[in-house]
Short mmCIF file of C-alpha atoms in Angstrom, two decimals:
data_model
loop_
_atom_site.label_atom_id
_atom_site.label_comp_id
_atom_site.label_asym_id
_atom_site.label_seq_id
_atom_site.Cartn_x
_atom_site.Cartn_y
_atom_site.Cartn_z
CA MET A 1 -0.01 -0.04 -0.03
CA ALA A 2 1.43 3.38 -1.09
CA LYS A 3 2.41 5.74 1.75
CA LYS A 4 0.21 8.84 1.95
CA ALA A 5 2.01 12.03 0.95
CA GLU A 6 3.00 14.21 3.95
CA PHE A 7 3.10 17.46 1.89
CA VAL A 8 1.38 18.89 -1.16
CA ASP A 9 2.61 21.60 -3.62
CA TYR A 10 0.96 25.00 -3.50
CA GLU A 11 1.52 27.72 -6.09
CA VAL A 12 1.66 31.21 -4.62
CA LYS A 13 -1.01 33.51 -6.14
CA PRO A 14 -0.49 37.13 -7.19
CA LYS A 15 -0.31 39.57 -4.25
CA GLU A 16 -0.43 36.70 -1.79
CA THR A 17 1.48 37.38 1.46
CA LEU A 18 2.80 35.25 4.30
CA TYR A 19 0.04 36.73 6.44
CA SER A 20 -2.72 35.82 3.93
CA LEU A 21 -1.30 32.31 3.85
CA THR A 22 -1.53 32.00 7.66
CA LYS A 23 -5.25 32.88 7.34
CA LYS A 24 -5.79 30.37 4.50
CA THR A 25 -3.90 27.51 6.17
CA GLY A 26 -4.14 28.09 9.93
CA LEU A 27 -0.31 27.69 10.15
CA SER A 28 1.84 30.39 11.82
CA GLN A 29 4.41 32.26 9.73
CA GLU A 30 7.17 30.45 11.70
CA GLU A 31 5.65 27.05 10.76
CA LEU A 32 5.41 28.06 7.05
CA VAL A 33 9.10 29.11 7.09
CA LYS A 34 10.20 25.94 8.87
CA ILE A 35 8.60 23.84 6.08
CA ASN A 36 9.83 26.24 3.39
CA PRO A 37 13.14 27.86 4.40
CA GLU A 38 13.22 29.88 1.16
CA LEU A 39 10.33 31.97 2.58
CA LYS A 40 12.90 33.75 4.78
CA ASP A 41 13.59 35.87 1.64
CA GLY A 42 9.92 36.61 1.15
CA LEU A 43 7.02 35.28 -0.86
CA LYS A 44 7.11 35.67 -4.67
CA ASP A 45 4.26 35.30 -7.21
CA GLY A 46 4.32 31.90 -8.93
CA MET A 47 6.72 30.17 -6.56
CA THR A 48 5.77 26.65 -5.39
CA ILE A 49 5.85 25.90 -1.67
CA LYS A 50 5.01 22.83 0.37
CA LEU A 51 2.04 22.64 2.71
CA PRO A 52 1.01 19.75 5.05
CA ALA A 53 -1.32 17.44 3.15
CA ASN A 54 -3.81 17.22 6.01
CA ILE A 55 -4.71 20.95 6.26
CA THR A 56 -7.74 22.60 4.76
CA ILE A 57 -7.13 25.71 2.70
CA VAL A 58 -9.74 28.40 3.38
CA GLU A 59 -10.26 30.70 0.41
CA ASN A 60 -11.39 34.20 1.46
CA THR A 61 -13.24 36.37 -1.06
CA GLU A 62 -14.43 39.93 -0.79
CA LYS A 63 -18.13 40.17 -0.04
CA ALA A 64 -20.31 42.90 -1.42
CA VAL A 65 -21.81 45.18 1.19
CA VAL A 66 -25.51 44.46 1.43
CA GLY A 67 -28.28 46.74 2.79
CA LEU A 68 -29.79 44.17 5.14
CA ALA A 69 -32.74 46.39 6.04
CA LYS A 70 -33.83 46.20 2.40
CA THR A 71 -33.91 42.43 2.20
CA ILE A 72 -35.92 41.57 5.34
CA LYS A 73 -38.04 38.44 5.21
CA LYS A 74 -41.44 39.28 6.74
CA GLN A 75 -43.12 37.20 9.42
CA GLY A 76 -41.76 33.61 9.81
CA GLU A 77 -40.79 31.96 13.06
CA LYS A 78 -39.97 34.24 16.00
CA LYS A 79 -36.23 34.35 16.62
CA GLN A 80 -34.58 34.75 20.02
CA LEU A 81 -31.66 37.12 20.53
CA VAL A 82 -29.92 37.19 24.00
CA LEU A 83 -27.68 40.00 25.28
CA LEU A 84 -25.30 39.03 28.12
CA LEU A 85 -24.25 42.43 29.53
CA PRO A 86 -22.06 43.03 32.64
CA PHE A 87 -24.29 45.19 34.77
CA ASN A 88 -23.03 43.42 37.95
CA ILE A 89 -26.21 44.47 39.77
CA SER A 90 -25.53 42.27 42.81
CA LYS A 91 -22.18 44.02 43.28
CA ILE A 92 -23.80 47.46 43.05
CA GLU A 93 -26.54 46.48 45.48
CA GLY A 94 -23.99 45.06 47.89
CA ASP A 95 -21.82 48.18 47.83
CA THR A 96 -22.64 49.87 51.15
CA LEU A 97 -19.83 52.46 50.88
CA ASN A 98 -20.72 54.04 47.54
CA SER A 99 -24.08 55.18 46.18
CA THR A 100 -25.01 54.25 42.59
CA ALA A 101 -24.46 57.91 41.61
CA ALA A 102 -20.95 57.84 43.14
CA ARG A 103 -20.20 54.57 41.40
CA LEU A 104 -21.21 56.00 38.03
CA LYS A 105 -18.62 58.78 38.48
CA THR A 106 -15.74 56.38 39.00
CA ASP A 107 -16.64 53.00 37.39
CA LYS A 108 -15.55 53.22 33.74
CA PHE A 109 -16.52 49.63 33.00
CA LEU A 110 -20.08 50.24 34.22
CA ASN A 111 -20.36 53.41 32.18
CA MET A 112 -19.14 51.61 29.08
CA THR A 113 -21.76 48.84 29.73
CA LEU A 114 -24.58 51.40 30.14
CA ASP A 115 -23.51 53.24 26.99
CA PHE A 116 -23.46 50.00 25.01
CA TYR A 117 -26.84 49.10 26.53
CA SER A 118 -28.38 52.48 25.55
CA GLY A 119 -27.30 51.89 21.97
CA ALA A 120 -28.66 48.35 22.07
CA LEU A 121 -32.05 49.68 23.26
CA MET A 122 -32.09 52.03 20.23
CA ALA A 123 -31.46 49.04 17.97
CA ILE A 124 -34.31 47.14 19.63
CA ASP A 125 -36.62 50.14 19.01
CA SER A 126 -35.50 50.14 15.33
CA ALA A 127 -36.34 46.43 15.09
CA LYS A 128 -39.90 47.18 16.28
CA THR A 129 -40.19 49.93 13.69
CA LEU A 130 -38.99 47.45 11.01
CA ASP A 131 -41.45 44.86 12.34
CA LEU A 132 -38.79 42.26 12.90
CA ASN A 133 -40.08 39.06 14.47
CA ILE A 134 -37.48 38.83 17.25
CA ASP A 135 -37.73 38.32 20.98
CA VAL A 136 -34.86 39.99 22.86
CA LYS A 137 -33.77 38.82 26.32
CA ILE A 138 -31.26 40.90 28.29
CA LEU A 139 -29.42 39.19 31.13
CA ASP A 140 -26.78 40.30 33.64
CA SER A 141 -23.53 38.36 32.94
CA GLN A 142 -22.14 39.45 36.35
CA GLU A 143 -18.58 39.34 35.05
CA THR A 144 -15.03 40.28 35.95
CA LYS A 145 -11.97 39.41 33.89
CA SER A 146 -11.78 36.05 35.54
CA SER A 147 -15.37 35.04 36.32
CA SER A 148 -18.96 35.30 35.19
CA SER A 149 -22.37 33.79 35.65
CA VAL A 150 -22.74 32.42 32.11
CA ALA A 151 -22.88 28.77 33.14
CA SER A 152 -25.87 29.26 35.41
CA LEU A 153 -27.53 31.72 32.93
CA ILE A 154 -27.32 29.18 30.17
CA GLN A 155 -28.78 26.42 32.33
CA ASN A 156 -31.55 28.52 33.95
CA ASN A 157 -32.67 30.35 30.83
CA ASN A 158 -32.43 27.57 28.21
CA LEU A 159 -29.91 29.61 26.19
CA GLN A 160 -29.10 26.55 24.19
CA ASN A 161 -32.33 27.27 22.33
CA ALA A 162 -31.37 30.91 21.49
CA ASP A 163 -30.71 31.87 17.86
CA VAL A 164 -27.87 34.28 18.59
CA ILE A 165 -26.12 35.50 21.78
CA ILE A 166 -24.22 38.78 22.02
CA GLY A 167 -21.69 38.98 24.91
CA PRO A 168 -20.30 38.81 27.50
CA PHE A 169 -17.72 41.59 27.18
CA TYR A 170 -14.53 40.01 28.44
CA GLN A 171 -12.87 37.65 25.98
CA ALA A 172 -12.36 34.76 28.46
CA ASN A 173 -16.09 34.88 29.40
CA VAL A 174 -17.34 35.06 25.77
CA GLU A 175 -15.07 32.09 24.92
CA LYS A 176 -16.59 30.19 27.84
CA THR A 177 -20.08 30.91 26.54
CA ALA A 178 -19.18 29.71 23.10
CA GLU A 179 -17.63 26.53 24.58
CA LEU A 180 -20.70 25.73 26.70
CA LEU A 181 -23.00 26.27 23.67
CA GLY A 182 -20.72 24.46 21.21
CA LYS A 183 -22.88 21.31 21.02
CA THR A 184 -25.95 23.21 20.03
CA LYS A 185 -23.97 25.55 17.75
CA VAL A 186 -25.59 28.75 18.98
CA PRO A 187 -23.66 31.65 17.45
CA VAL A 188 -21.95 33.75 20.10
CA ILE A 189 -20.84 37.29 19.15
CA SER A 190 -17.94 38.96 21.00
CA PRO A 191 -19.02 42.61 20.83
CA LEU A 192 -15.99 44.58 22.10
CA SER A 193 -12.90 42.48 22.64
CA LYS A 194 -9.97 42.99 20.18
CA GLU A 195 -8.16 39.86 21.37
CA PRO A 196 -8.03 37.12 18.71
CA GLY A 197 -8.35 34.51 21.55
CA LYS A 198 -9.21 30.87 21.25
CA SER A 199 -11.22 29.49 18.36
CA PHE A 200 -14.62 27.90 18.67
CA SER A 201 -16.76 27.02 15.63
CA ASN A 202 -19.68 29.07 16.92
CA LEU A 203 -17.67 32.17 18.08
CA LEU A 204 -17.75 35.41 16.06
CA GLN A 205 -15.18 38.14 16.83
CA SER A 206 -16.96 41.30 15.81
CA MET A 207 -13.97 43.63 16.55
CA PRO A 208 -11.09 43.36 14.06
CA SER A 209 -7.86 42.47 15.87
CA SER A 210 -4.81 44.74 15.85
CA GLU A 211 -2.79 42.18 13.88
CA LEU A 212 -5.56 41.78 11.30
CA ILE A 213 -5.73 45.59 10.82
CA LYS A 214 -1.91 46.01 10.48
CA ASN A 215 -1.67 43.23 7.93
CA GLY A 216 -4.72 44.60 6.10
CA MET A 217 -3.05 48.00 5.86
CA LEU A 218 0.07 46.49 4.30
CA ASP A 219 -2.01 44.46 1.90
CA TYR A 220 -3.73 47.67 0.86
CA LEU A 221 -0.41 49.36 0.20
CA ARG A 222 0.72 46.38 -1.88
CA SER A 223 -2.53 46.57 -3.90
CA LYS A 224 -1.47 50.10 -4.84
CA ASN A 225 1.94 48.87 -5.98
CA GLY A 226 3.54 51.17 -3.42
CA ASN A 227 7.19 51.38 -2.39
CA MET A 228 6.95 50.72 1.33
CA LEU A 229 9.45 52.24 3.83
CA ALA A 230 9.29 52.37 7.58
CA ILE A 231 10.62 54.84 10.16
CA VAL A 232 10.44 53.04 13.49
CA ASP A 233 11.55 54.23 16.91
CA PRO A 234 14.24 51.91 18.32
CA LYS A 235 12.06 51.24 21.37
CA LYS A 236 9.22 49.99 19.22
CA LEU A 237 10.47 46.40 19.26
CA SER A 238 7.06 44.82 18.61
CA THR A 239 6.68 46.84 15.40
CA LYS A 240 10.20 45.93 14.24
CA GLN A 241 9.43 42.28 14.92
CA PHE A 242 6.11 42.55 13.06
CA LEU A 243 7.80 44.14 9.99
CA LYS A 244 10.47 41.38 9.90
CA ASN A 245 7.80 39.11 8.41
CA HIS A 246 7.18 41.64 5.60
CA LYS A 247 10.35 41.65 3.50
CA ASP A 248 8.99 44.17 1.04
CA VAL A 249 8.98 46.88 3.81
CA LYS A 250 12.42 48.55 4.06
CA LEU A 251 13.42 50.01 7.47
CA ILE A 252 15.01 53.48 7.46
CA GLY A 253 17.75 53.92 10.05
CA LEU A 254 17.74 56.83 12.47
CA ASN A 255 20.80 58.69 13.86
CA GLU A 256 21.83 58.81 17.47
CA LYS A 257 19.22 61.54 18.10
CA ASN A 258 16.45 59.36 16.66
CA GLN A 259 16.17 61.59 13.63
CA VAL A 260 15.75 60.75 9.96
CA ILE A 261 18.73 61.50 7.73
CA ALA A 262 17.26 62.95 4.50
CA ASP A 263 20.05 61.56 2.26
CA SER A 264 19.63 58.03 3.55
CA LEU A 265 15.85 58.16 3.08
CA SER A 266 16.02 59.71 -0.45
CA LYS A 267 18.22 56.76 -1.62
CA LYS A 268 15.32 54.40 -0.95
CA LEU A 269 12.60 56.55 -2.54
CA VAL A 270 11.40 55.58 -6.05
CA LYS A 271 10.28 58.09 -8.71
CA GLY A 272 7.19 57.15 -10.66
CA ARG A 273 5.68 55.10 -7.75
CA LYS A 274 3.85 56.14 -4.61
CA ASN A 275 6.28 55.98 -1.67
CA TYR A 276 4.41 54.93 1.48
CA ILE A 277 6.30 55.99 4.63
CA ILE A 278 5.18 54.02 7.66
CA LEU A 279 5.85 55.97 10.86
CA ASP A 280 5.79 54.51 14.39
CA SER A 281 7.15 56.68 17.19
CA GLU A 282 5.67 58.29 20.28
CA LYS A 283 8.45 60.91 20.52
CA THR A 284 7.29 64.36 19.44
CA GLY A 285 10.79 65.32 18.25
CA THR A 286 11.20 62.21 16.11
CA ILE A 287 7.76 62.76 14.50
CA LEU A 288 8.32 66.48 13.77
CA ASN A 289 11.74 65.75 12.27
CA ALA A 290 10.23 63.02 10.06
CA LEU A 291 7.38 65.29 8.92
CA ASN A 292 9.80 68.04 7.95
CA VAL A 293 12.09 65.72 6.02
CA LEU A 294 9.19 64.07 4.22
CA ILE A 295 7.60 67.40 3.27
CA THR A 296 10.93 68.58 1.81
CA LEU A 297 11.38 65.33 -0.17
CA SER A 298 7.79 65.40 -1.37
CA LYS A 299 8.80 68.14 -3.83
CA ASP A 300 10.63 65.50 -5.83
CA TYR A 301 8.86 62.30 -4.85
CA GLU A 302 5.27 61.14 -4.46
CA ILE A 303 5.06 60.49 -0.73
CA GLN A 304 2.25 59.51 1.62
CA LEU A 305 2.56 59.14 5.37
CA VAL A 306 1.06 55.97 6.94
CA ILE A 307 0.42 54.68 10.43
CA LEU A 308 -0.59 51.07 10.99
CA GLU A 309 -2.50 51.65 14.24
CA LYS A 310 -3.72 54.60 16.34
CA ASN A 311 -0.95 56.90 17.63
CA ASP A 312 -2.16 59.35 20.30
CA THR A 313 1.00 61.49 19.97
CA LEU A 314 -0.21 62.65 16.55
CA ASP A 315 -3.12 64.32 18.37
CA PHE A 316 -0.83 66.55 20.44
CA GLU A 317 -0.91 70.30 19.78
CA GLU A 318 2.83 70.22 18.99
CA ILE A 319 2.17 68.10 15.87
CA PRO A 320 0.68 70.51 13.23
CA LEU A 321 -2.38 69.00 11.62
CA ALA A 322 -1.59 70.93 8.45
CA LYS A 323 1.66 68.93 8.08
CA LEU A 324 -0.12 65.55 8.47
CA ALA A 325 -2.69 66.76 5.86
CA GLN A 326 0.10 67.90 3.56
CA LEU A 327 1.42 64.27 3.58
CA ASN A 328 -2.14 62.88 3.36
CA LEU A 329 -1.75 60.81 6.53
CA LEU A 330 -3.25 57.34 5.83
CA TYR A 331 -4.57 55.38 8.78
CA PRO A 332 -6.87 52.50 9.78
CA SER A 333 -10.05 52.95 11.80
CA VAL A 334 -12.68 50.46 12.99
CA THR A 335 -15.28 53.24 12.73
CA ARG A 336 -16.07 56.07 10.26
CA ASP A 337 -17.84 59.40 10.44
CA ASN A 338 -21.19 58.95 8.85
CA ASP A 339 -23.37 61.84 7.66
CA THR A 340 -25.96 59.74 5.78
CA PRO A 341 -29.67 60.42 6.50
CA GLU A 342 -29.87 57.14 8.45
CA ALA A 343 -26.94 58.03 10.67
CA THR A 344 -28.39 61.51 11.27
CA VAL A 345 -31.73 59.98 12.34
CA PHE A 346 -29.94 57.63 14.75
CA GLU A 347 -28.03 60.54 16.36
CA LYS A 348 -31.11 62.69 16.61
CA GLU A 349 -33.27 59.94 18.17
CA TYR A 350 -30.56 58.92 20.53
CA LYS A 351 -30.19 62.50 21.81
CA GLU A 352 -34.02 62.79 22.27
CA HIS A 353 -33.98 59.59 24.36
CA ASN A 354 -30.78 60.15 26.39
CA LYS A 355 -30.30 63.96 26.36
CA ILE A 356 -26.69 63.53 25.06
CA PHE A 357 -25.11 62.57 21.75
CA PRO A 358 -24.03 58.89 21.43
CA ASN A 359 -20.42 58.03 22.12
CA GLN A 360 -18.44 55.24 20.45
CA TYR A 361 -19.79 52.55 22.84
CA ALA A 362 -23.40 53.60 22.38
CA THR A 363 -23.00 53.52 18.61
CA ARG A 364 -21.19 50.20 18.84
CA GLY A 365 -24.10 48.77 20.87
CA PHE A 366 -26.55 49.99 18.25
CA ASP A 367 -24.53 48.61 15.31
CA VAL A 368 -23.72 45.21 16.74
CA VAL A 369 -27.24 44.51 17.94
CA LEU A 370 -29.06 45.84 14.90
CA ASP A 371 -26.72 43.94 12.59
CA ALA A 372 -27.43 40.66 14.37
CA MET A 373 -31.23 41.28 14.30
CA LEU A 374 -31.20 42.08 10.61
CA ARG A 375 -29.18 38.95 9.85
CA LEU A 376 -31.75 36.95 11.79
CA SER A 377 -34.47 38.42 9.57
CA GLN A 378 -33.21 37.37 6.13
CA GLU A 379 -34.35 34.63 3.79
CA GLN A 380 -31.04 32.87 4.45
CA SER A 381 -30.11 31.46 7.86
CA PHE A 382 -27.97 33.61 10.20
CA SER A 383 -24.88 31.42 9.47
CA GLU A 384 -25.46 31.77 5.69
CA THR A 385 -25.53 35.59 5.99
CA ILE A 386 -22.19 35.41 7.85
CA ASP A 387 -20.67 33.34 5.01
CA THR A 388 -22.01 35.44 2.17
CA MET A 389 -22.89 38.99 3.23
CA ALA A 390 -20.92 42.02 4.36
CA SER A 391 -22.91 44.82 6.00
CA GLU A 392 -22.53 48.39 7.18
CA GLN A 393 -24.40 50.13 10.00
CA VAL A 394 -23.95 53.60 11.43
CA GLU A 395 -20.19 53.58 12.18
CA ASN A 396 -19.14 49.94 11.89
CA LYS A 397 -18.75 47.47 9.08
CA PHE A 398 -19.14 43.71 9.41
CA GLU A 399 -17.43 41.30 7.01
CA TYR A 400 -16.80 38.00 8.72
CA GLU A 401 -14.22 35.57 7.42
CA LYS A 402 -13.78 31.97 8.50
CA ARG A 403 -10.76 31.38 10.68
CA ALA A 404 -8.72 28.28 9.73
CA ALA A 405 -8.75 27.17 13.37
CA GLY A 406 -12.54 27.63 13.61
CA GLY A 407 -15.06 30.36 14.13
CA TYR A 408 -15.19 33.76 12.46
CA ALA A 409 -13.43 37.09 12.69
CA ASN A 410 -14.61 40.47 11.39
CA LYS A 411 -11.99 41.70 8.95
CA ALA A 412 -13.77 44.98 8.02
CA PHE A 413 -12.20 48.30 8.89
CA TYR A 414 -11.93 51.67 7.21
CA ILE A 415 -8.78 53.10 5.64
CA LEU A 416 -9.01 56.89 6.02
CA TYR A 417 -6.72 59.79 5.09
CA TYR A 418 -6.33 63.51 5.74
CA ASP A 419 -7.05 65.57 2.64
CA THR A 420 -5.14 68.80 2.10
CA ASP A 421 -8.29 70.79 3.14
CA LEU A 422 -7.97 69.08 6.57
CA SER A 423 -11.04 66.97 6.04
CA VAL A 424 -10.98 63.16 6.61
CA LYS A 425 -11.90 60.99 3.59
CA GLU A 426 -12.15 57.24 2.93
CA ALA A 427 -9.39 55.87 0.69
CA ASN A 428 -10.33 53.97 -2.45
#
């Protein structure tokens, strides 16, 4: 009897990266390089590499954004949506030292929960307006980072019969919920955690992870055939380690004062191509120096400044917004500013109900809950909408992709840039 092959050949597709291969195969970049040492020099179109014969390759395709509110299936069987939110009421009632009002002034986690809840209530009101046939149950998950009441809630409320569950908030608790409901395959949505965490077939990570966003940004730059350079503060070791796996990004050295040397940078710039300069530093002096050098060089080269994740230092008054706009700062964002009529209606109605404008957690609560209810109200099953449909609500986009290890992760985020008129626009 012939011995079964241990490896199979795989031809690298155009614009494929080590990161995209990890998503397709479920192997880490280190595992891929161990099997294929030539990958240390980077991935090239058309090259043939070896993959373990027993893995399943998951092909991810871009999904068209669908207006779920326009494709609602009327009537049908009533669906059940459950929200597990960390009100921790027993803890509040047992607090003899602080009044509820005093607690609200100091407990950031409780405030975040109440904001999310206020947005969720707005989504439930919208569902009634849309005549969605959904019963919503809201339960107190009574959670901390290391504990929750999910086990008893599942048992006492027959949550194994729910159609979808949103929450709890902490990653460990939402993973526990997915694990306990794994046999009945009830979809469990993690609403706020950015941790990639453990994989369960019924777990949906609705917040894109930091790694996914950074890799997505680099894939976007590649799609534009950009020349990618990086100015990285020596103390940013995690960024340097991350970029080691992206051989097409060239690091620009800094001098002893952590400043960019214009001549060294200009030698790596390319005329006739967009030069994307990735910047990662929290030092105001380094950032100002880099901006001045790039603006000078932009007279002879096409240059765009890029950050791969949020950098609070760029918001300091010492960093002129006009210079960031002059270099068309390109950056990722989970949310967008939305001035559509639907978004305006949400903001107006929220303010009428709550006497304040919605913050990011209130809007997140609205978007996550409404998106789940609309997906429950389609001709297809909830799981089919996850496989085939991307959607967009007020500030957040949802495009779930299957994780090789199991479950789903939302890969949708916005790529925004500062225009020269200081406005923020979405990149094409």
